[in-house]
PDB file of C-alpha atoms in Angstrom:
ATOM      1  CA  MET A 143      -9.280   7.530 -32.359  1.00 53.00           C
ATOM      2  CA  ALA A 144      -9.496   4.535 -34.651  1.00 60.00           C
ATOM      3  CA  ASP A 145      -7.373   6.485 -37.316  1.00 79.00           C
ATOM      4  CA  LEU A 146      -4.518   7.226 -34.872  1.00 78.00           C
ATOM      5  CA  ASP A 147      -1.154   5.477 -35.215  1.00 90.00           C
ATOM      6  CA  PRO A 148      -1.318   2.320 -33.318  1.00 88.00           C
ATOM      7  CA  SER A 149       1.753   3.103 -31.254  1.00 91.00           C
ATOM      8  CA  LEU A 150       0.368   6.436 -30.285  1.00 93.00           C
ATOM      9  CA  LEU A 151      -2.936   4.967 -29.475  1.00 92.00           C
ATOM     10  CA  ALA A 152      -1.206   2.496 -27.212  1.00 92.00           C
ATOM     11  CA  ARG A 153       0.872   5.201 -25.478  1.00 93.00           C
ATOM     12  CA  ILE A 154      -2.369   7.248 -24.862  1.00 94.00           C
ATOM     13  CA  GLU A 155      -4.084   4.171 -23.319  1.00 95.00           C
ATOM     14  CA  ALA A 156      -0.973   3.554 -21.285  1.00 95.00           C
ATOM     15  CA  ILE A 157      -1.201   7.328 -19.876  1.00 97.00           C
ATOM     16  CA  GLU A 158      -4.768   6.903 -19.205  1.00 97.00           C
ATOM     17  CA  ALA A 159      -4.242   3.589 -17.390  1.00 98.00           C
ATOM     18  CA  ASP A 160      -1.453   5.351 -15.399  1.00 98.00           C
ATOM     19  CA  LEU A 161      -3.558   8.096 -14.301  1.00 98.00           C
ATOM     20  CA  ALA A 162      -6.531   5.899 -13.420  1.00 98.00           C
ATOM     21  CA  ILE A 163      -4.278   3.793 -11.223  1.00 98.00           C
ATOM     22  CA  ARG A 164      -2.825   6.797  -9.470  1.00 98.00           C
ATOM     23  CA  SER A 165      -6.351   7.918  -8.851  1.00 98.00           C
ATOM     24  CA  LEU A 166      -7.319   4.630  -7.504  1.00 98.00           C
ATOM     25  CA  VAL A 167      -4.324   4.601  -5.077  1.00 98.00           C
ATOM     26  CA  ALA A 168      -5.260   8.093  -3.763  1.00 98.00           C
ATOM     27  CA  ARG A 169      -8.914   6.942  -3.457  1.00 98.00           C
ATOM     28  CA  TYR A 170      -7.819   3.934  -1.381  1.00 98.00           C
ATOM     29  CA  ALA A 171      -6.357   6.527   1.121  1.00 98.00           C
ATOM     30  CA  PHE A 172      -9.386   8.582   1.390  1.00 98.00           C
ATOM     31  CA  VAL A 173     -11.644   5.410   1.663  1.00 98.00           C
ATOM     32  CA  MET A 174      -9.517   4.321   4.684  1.00 97.00           C
ATOM     33  CA  ASP A 175      -9.415   7.538   6.301  1.00 97.00           C
ATOM     34  CA  ASP A 176     -13.179   8.160   5.865  1.00 97.00           C
ATOM     35  CA  ARG A 177     -14.014   4.635   6.895  1.00 97.00           C
ATOM     36  CA  ASP A 178     -16.131   4.295   3.815  1.00 97.00           C
ATOM     37  CA  VAL A 179     -16.859   0.636   4.139  1.00 97.00           C
ATOM     38  CA  ASP A 180     -19.243   0.784   1.160  1.00 98.00           C
ATOM     39  CA  ALA A 181     -16.597   1.900  -1.175  1.00 98.00           C
ATOM     40  CA  ILE A 182     -14.159  -0.905  -0.251  1.00 98.00           C
ATOM     41  CA  PRO A 183     -15.295  -3.483  -2.688  1.00 98.00           C
ATOM     42  CA  ALA A 184     -14.906  -1.157  -5.757  1.00 98.00           C
ATOM     43  CA  LEU A 185     -11.102  -0.755  -4.860  1.00 98.00           C
ATOM     44  CA  PHE A 186     -10.293  -4.279  -5.321  1.00 98.00           C
ATOM     45  CA  THR A 187     -10.782  -7.009  -7.912  1.00 98.00           C
ATOM     46  CA  THR A 188     -13.267  -9.899  -7.090  1.00 98.00           C
ATOM     47  CA  ASN A 189     -10.444 -12.247  -5.921  1.00 98.00           C
ATOM     48  CA  ALA A 190      -8.021  -9.470  -4.688  1.00 98.00           C
ATOM     49  CA  LYS A 191      -5.531 -10.426  -1.968  1.00 98.00           C
ATOM     50  CA  VAL A 192      -3.886  -8.142   0.777  1.00 98.00           C
ATOM     51  CA  THR A 193      -1.054  -9.227   2.854  1.00 98.00           C
ATOM     52  CA  THR A 194       1.675  -7.622   5.031  1.00 96.00           C
ATOM     53  CA  GLY A 195       5.381  -8.467   5.382  1.00 94.00           C
ATOM     54  CA  ASP A 196       4.855  -8.954   9.131  1.00 91.00           C
ATOM     55  CA  GLY A 197       2.226 -11.679   8.301  1.00 91.00           C
ATOM     56  CA  VAL A 198      -0.485 -10.063  10.381  1.00 90.00           C
ATOM     57  CA  MET A 199      -2.798  -9.410   7.333  1.00 94.00           C
ATOM     58  CA  ASN A 200      -3.468 -12.061   4.828  1.00 96.00           C
ATOM     59  CA  SER A 201      -6.972 -11.902   3.221  1.00 97.00           C
ATOM     60  CA  GLN A 202      -8.388 -12.642  -0.163  1.00 98.00           C
ATOM     61  CA  GLY A 203     -11.727 -11.848  -1.880  1.00 97.00           C
ATOM     62  CA  ARG A 204     -13.860  -8.738  -1.545  1.00 97.00           C
ATOM     63  CA  ASP A 205     -15.968  -9.928   1.244  1.00 96.00           C
ATOM     64  CA  GLU A 206     -13.064 -10.945   3.248  1.00 97.00           C
ATOM     65  CA  LEU A 207     -11.254  -7.781   2.557  1.00 97.00           C
ATOM     66  CA  VAL A 208     -14.185  -5.662   3.845  1.00 97.00           C
ATOM     67  CA  LYS A 209     -14.115  -7.764   7.035  1.00 97.00           C
ATOM     68  CA  LEU A 210     -10.316  -7.316   7.285  1.00 96.00           C
ATOM     69  CA  TYR A 211     -10.605  -3.454   7.071  1.00 96.00           C
ATOM     70  CA  GLU A 212     -13.669  -3.328   9.398  1.00 95.00           C
ATOM     71  CA  GLY A 213     -11.500  -5.197  11.972  1.00 93.00           C
ATOM     72  CA  ARG A 214      -8.646  -2.791  11.442  1.00 91.00           C
ATOM     73  CA  PHE A 215     -11.103   0.207  11.709  1.00 93.00           C
ATOM     74  CA  ALA A 216     -12.205  -1.179  15.092  1.00 90.00           C
ATOM     75  CA  LYS A 217      -8.683  -0.797  16.453  1.00 88.00           C
ATOM     76  CA  LEU A 218      -7.881   2.568  14.918  1.00 89.00           C
ATOM     77  CA  GLY A 219      -9.026   6.052  15.739  1.00 85.00           C
ATOM     78  CA  ALA A 220      -8.674   8.805  13.185  1.00 91.00           C
ATOM     79  CA  THR A 221      -6.173   8.073  10.471  1.00 95.00           C
ATOM     80  CA  ASN A 222      -4.434  10.165   7.839  1.00 97.00           C
ATOM     81  CA  HIS A 223      -2.808   8.248   4.939  1.00 97.00           C
ATOM     82  CA  VAL A 224      -0.488  10.236   2.606  1.00 98.00           C
ATOM     83  CA  VAL A 225       0.715   8.917  -0.733  1.00 98.00           C
ATOM     84  CA  HIS A 226       4.097  10.212  -1.573  1.00 97.00           C
ATOM     85  CA  GLY A 227       5.109   8.602  -4.892  1.00 97.00           C
ATOM     86  CA  MET A 228       4.422   5.706  -7.148  1.00 98.00           C
ATOM     87  CA  ASP A 229       6.436   3.793  -9.731  1.00 98.00           C
ATOM     88  CA  VAL A 230       3.750   2.502 -12.015  1.00 98.00           C
ATOM     89  CA  THR A 231       4.497   0.094 -14.842  1.00 98.00           C
ATOM     90  CA  ILE A 232       1.793  -0.715 -17.330  1.00 98.00           C
ATOM     91  CA  ASP A 233       2.158  -4.440 -18.331  1.00 97.00           C
ATOM     92  CA  GLY A 234      -0.567  -4.658 -20.679  1.00 95.00           C
ATOM     93  CA  PRO A 235      -4.051  -3.362 -21.543  1.00 95.00           C
ATOM     94  CA  THR A 236      -5.487  -4.858 -18.489  1.00 97.00           C
ATOM     95  CA  THR A 237      -2.501  -5.396 -16.030  1.00 98.00           C
ATOM     96  CA  ALA A 238      -0.041  -3.202 -14.259  1.00 98.00           C
ATOM     97  CA  HIS A 239       2.083  -3.080 -11.139  1.00 98.00           C
ATOM     98  CA  ALA A 240       3.527  -0.465  -8.910  1.00 98.00           C
ATOM     99  CA  THR A 241       5.605   0.303  -5.785  1.00 98.00           C
ATOM    100  CA  VAL A 242       3.727   2.962  -3.626  1.00 98.00           C
ATOM    101  CA  SER A 243       5.585   5.087  -1.035  1.00 98.00           C
ATOM    102  CA  SER A 244       3.258   6.067   1.733  1.00 98.00           C
ATOM    103  CA  THR A 245       3.008   7.330   5.260  1.00 98.00           C
ATOM    104  CA  ALA A 246       0.107   7.312   7.811  1.00 97.00           C
ATOM    105  CA  GLU A 247      -0.745   8.777  11.269  1.00 97.00           C
ATOM    106  CA  VAL A 248      -2.932   6.468  13.186  1.00 95.00           C
ATOM    107  CA  GLN A 249      -4.541   6.112  16.677  1.00 93.00           C
ATOM    108  CA  ARG A 250      -4.087   2.440  17.334  1.00 88.00           C
ATOM    109  CA  ASN A 251      -5.562   1.194  20.615  1.00 82.00           C
ATOM    110  CA  GLY A 252      -5.511   4.605  21.814  1.00 88.00           C
ATOM    111  CA  VAL A 253      -1.876   5.254  21.095  1.00 93.00           C
ATOM    112  CA  HIS A 254      -0.803   7.935  18.400  1.00 96.00           C
ATOM    113  CA  GLN A 255       1.519   6.189  15.992  1.00 96.00           C
ATOM    114  CA  VAL A 256       3.359   7.123  12.690  1.00 97.00           C
ATOM    115  CA  VAL A 257       3.834   4.503   9.907  1.00 97.00           C
ATOM    116  CA  ALA A 258       6.017   4.576   6.928  1.00 98.00           C
ATOM    117  CA  LEU A 259       5.231   1.937   4.349  1.00 97.00           C
ATOM    118  CA  ARG A 260       5.470   0.664   0.815  1.00 98.00           C
ATOM    119  CA  TYR A 261       2.682  -1.018  -0.994  1.00 98.00           C
ATOM    120  CA  HIS A 262       3.792  -3.646  -3.689  1.00 98.00           C
ATOM    121  CA  ASP A 263       0.730  -3.688  -5.808  1.00 98.00           C
ATOM    122  CA  THR A 264      -0.609  -5.486  -8.955  1.00 98.00           C
ATOM    123  CA  TYR A 265      -3.617  -4.024 -10.702  1.00 98.00           C
ATOM    124  CA  GLU A 266      -6.176  -5.446 -13.137  1.00 98.00           C
ATOM    125  CA  LYS A 267      -8.876  -3.811 -15.297  1.00 98.00           C
ATOM    126  CA  GLU A 268     -11.952  -5.511 -14.315  1.00 97.00           C
ATOM    127  CA  ASP A 269     -15.480  -4.505 -15.392  1.00 96.00           C
ATOM    128  CA  GLY A 270     -13.936  -1.537 -17.319  1.00 96.00           C
ATOM    129  CA  ALA A 271     -12.121  -0.126 -14.134  1.00 98.00           C
ATOM    130  CA  TRP A 272      -8.775  -0.480 -12.763  1.00 98.00           C
ATOM    131  CA  ARG A 273      -8.618  -2.260  -9.263  1.00 98.00           C
ATOM    132  CA  ILE A 274      -6.099  -3.523  -6.975  1.00 98.00           C
ATOM    133  CA  ALA A 275      -5.572  -7.351  -7.499  1.00 98.00           C
ATOM    134  CA  THR A 276      -2.869  -7.662  -4.885  1.00 98.00           C
ATOM    135  CA  ARG A 277      -1.437  -5.383  -2.115  1.00 98.00           C
ATOM    136  CA  HIS A 278       1.553  -6.440  -0.209  1.00 98.00           C
ATOM    137  CA  MET A 279       2.180  -3.891   2.581  1.00 98.00           C
ATOM    138  CA  LEU A 280       5.848  -3.509   3.977  1.00 98.00           C
ATOM    139  CA  TYR A 281       6.862  -1.364   6.921  1.00 97.00           C
ATOM    140  CA  PHE A 282       9.764   0.900   7.265  1.00 98.00           C
ATOM    141  CA  TYR A 283       8.546   1.838  10.658  1.00 97.00           C
ATOM    142  CA  TYR A 284       5.269   1.519  12.638  1.00 96.00           C
ATOM    143  CA  VAL A 285       5.926   3.259  15.952  1.00 97.00           C
ATOM    144  CA  PRO A 286       4.245   5.206  18.688  1.00 96.00           C
ATOM    145  CA  LEU A 287       4.871   8.917  18.249  1.00 95.00           C
ATOM    146  CA  ASP A 288       6.879   9.294  21.477  1.00 96.00           C
ATOM    147  CA  GLN A 289       9.179   6.396  20.394  1.00 96.00           C
ATOM    148  CA  TYR A 290       9.900   7.918  16.897  1.00 96.00           C
ATOM    149  CA  PRO A 291      13.092   9.857  17.808  1.00 96.00           C
ATOM    150  CA  GLY A 292      15.972   7.548  17.215  1.00 94.00           C
ATOM    151  CA  ILE A 293      13.969   4.799  15.641  1.00 96.00           C
ATOM    152  CA  LEU A 294      15.980   4.823  12.385  1.00 94.00           C
ATOM    153  CA  GLY A 295      18.988   3.687  14.331  1.00 93.00           C
ATOM    154  CA  THR A 296      17.558   0.259  14.840  1.00 95.00           C
ATOM    155  CA  LEU A 297      16.135  -2.629  12.756  1.00 96.00           C
ATOM    156  CA  LYS A 298      13.307  -3.349  15.181  1.00 97.00           C
ATOM    157  CA  ARG A 299      11.184  -0.352  13.867  1.00 97.00           C
ATOM    158  CA  ASN A 300       7.874  -2.230  13.894  1.00 96.00           C
ATOM    159  CA  LEU A 301       6.672  -1.487  17.534  1.00 95.00           C
ATOM    160  CA  THR A 302       2.857  -1.609  17.068  1.00 91.00           C
ATOM    161  CA  TYR A 303       2.594  -5.159  18.386  1.00 90.00           C
ATOM    162  CA  ALA A 304       3.392  -6.686  21.840  1.00 90.00           C
ATOM    163  CA  GLU A 305       6.983  -7.739  20.632  1.00 94.00           C
ATOM    164  CA  PRO A 306       9.031  -5.562  18.576  1.00 96.00           C
ATOM    165  CA  MET A 307       9.648  -6.733  14.852  1.00 95.00           C
ATOM    166  CA  ASP A 308      12.355  -5.916  12.225  1.00 96.00           C
ATOM    167  CA  ALA A 309      11.461  -3.461   9.743  1.00 97.00           C
ATOM    168  CA  ASP A 310      10.614  -5.019   6.308  1.00 96.00           C
ATOM    169  CA  PHE A 311      12.727  -2.523   4.336  1.00 96.00           C
ATOM    170  CA  PRO A 312      15.190  -1.229   3.235  1.00 96.00           C
ATOM    171  CA  GLU A 313      17.717  -3.422   4.960  1.00 95.00           C
ATOM    172  CA  LYS A 314      16.289  -6.508   3.317  1.00 92.00           C
ATOM    173  CA  THR A 315      16.113  -5.118  -0.235  1.00 94.00           C
ATOM    174  CA  PRO A 316      18.846  -6.277  -2.704  1.00 95.00           C
ATOM    175  CA  GLY A 317      20.212  -2.928  -3.287  1.00 95.00           C
ATOM    176  CA  PHE A 318      20.632  -2.215   0.357  1.00 95.00           C
ATOM    177  CA  VAL A 319      22.192  -5.559   1.090  1.00 95.00           C
ATOM    178  CA  LYS A 320      24.803  -4.940  -1.936  1.00 96.00           C
ATOM    179  CA  TYR A 321      25.581  -1.469  -0.735  1.00 95.00           C
ATOM    180  CA  ILE A 322      26.313  -2.644   2.832  1.00 93.00           C
ATOM    181  CA  ALA A 323      28.365  -5.474   1.521  1.00 95.00           C
ATOM    182  CA  THR A 324      30.527  -3.345  -0.579  1.00 95.00           C
ATOM    183  CA  HIS A 325      30.864  -0.318   1.602  1.00 93.00           C
TER     184      HIS A 325
END
């Protein structure tokens, strides 16, 4: 590939990075669903950080992330994470970011729940592999299945904890705020 036009080579490398990142995000879902604790460290950079908009999750470093996920697994029964779409931007040869749309079915504390969320991720190429450097999870809804009908008519769509919480999006996004203000 050394004799390729530099701009063509850069585009090929960006396509390869995009595909590797999409594969990484899919692998994350499978690792979570399969409870493959041994595979968790390879998903993340050495000093990765995972947070949530509701403030419940806030951990940094591979060892802490393994503990975080093991704690979540203890509260969850079977899960099914589905990645719907990704908006990936390759920032450079070793950095990228994306917004990921996802849903999950979970059995949390014995209650069947459905979750719609977005991951706001950054990625870094570390030791020759793309890994998650930061993952910030935002919830559109997190609700027991029997309470799902009608949930979109309220802002209090995070019902997984003792007290209902406001959804993280879309009502707080700049585009939504602007639309409501002008319509």
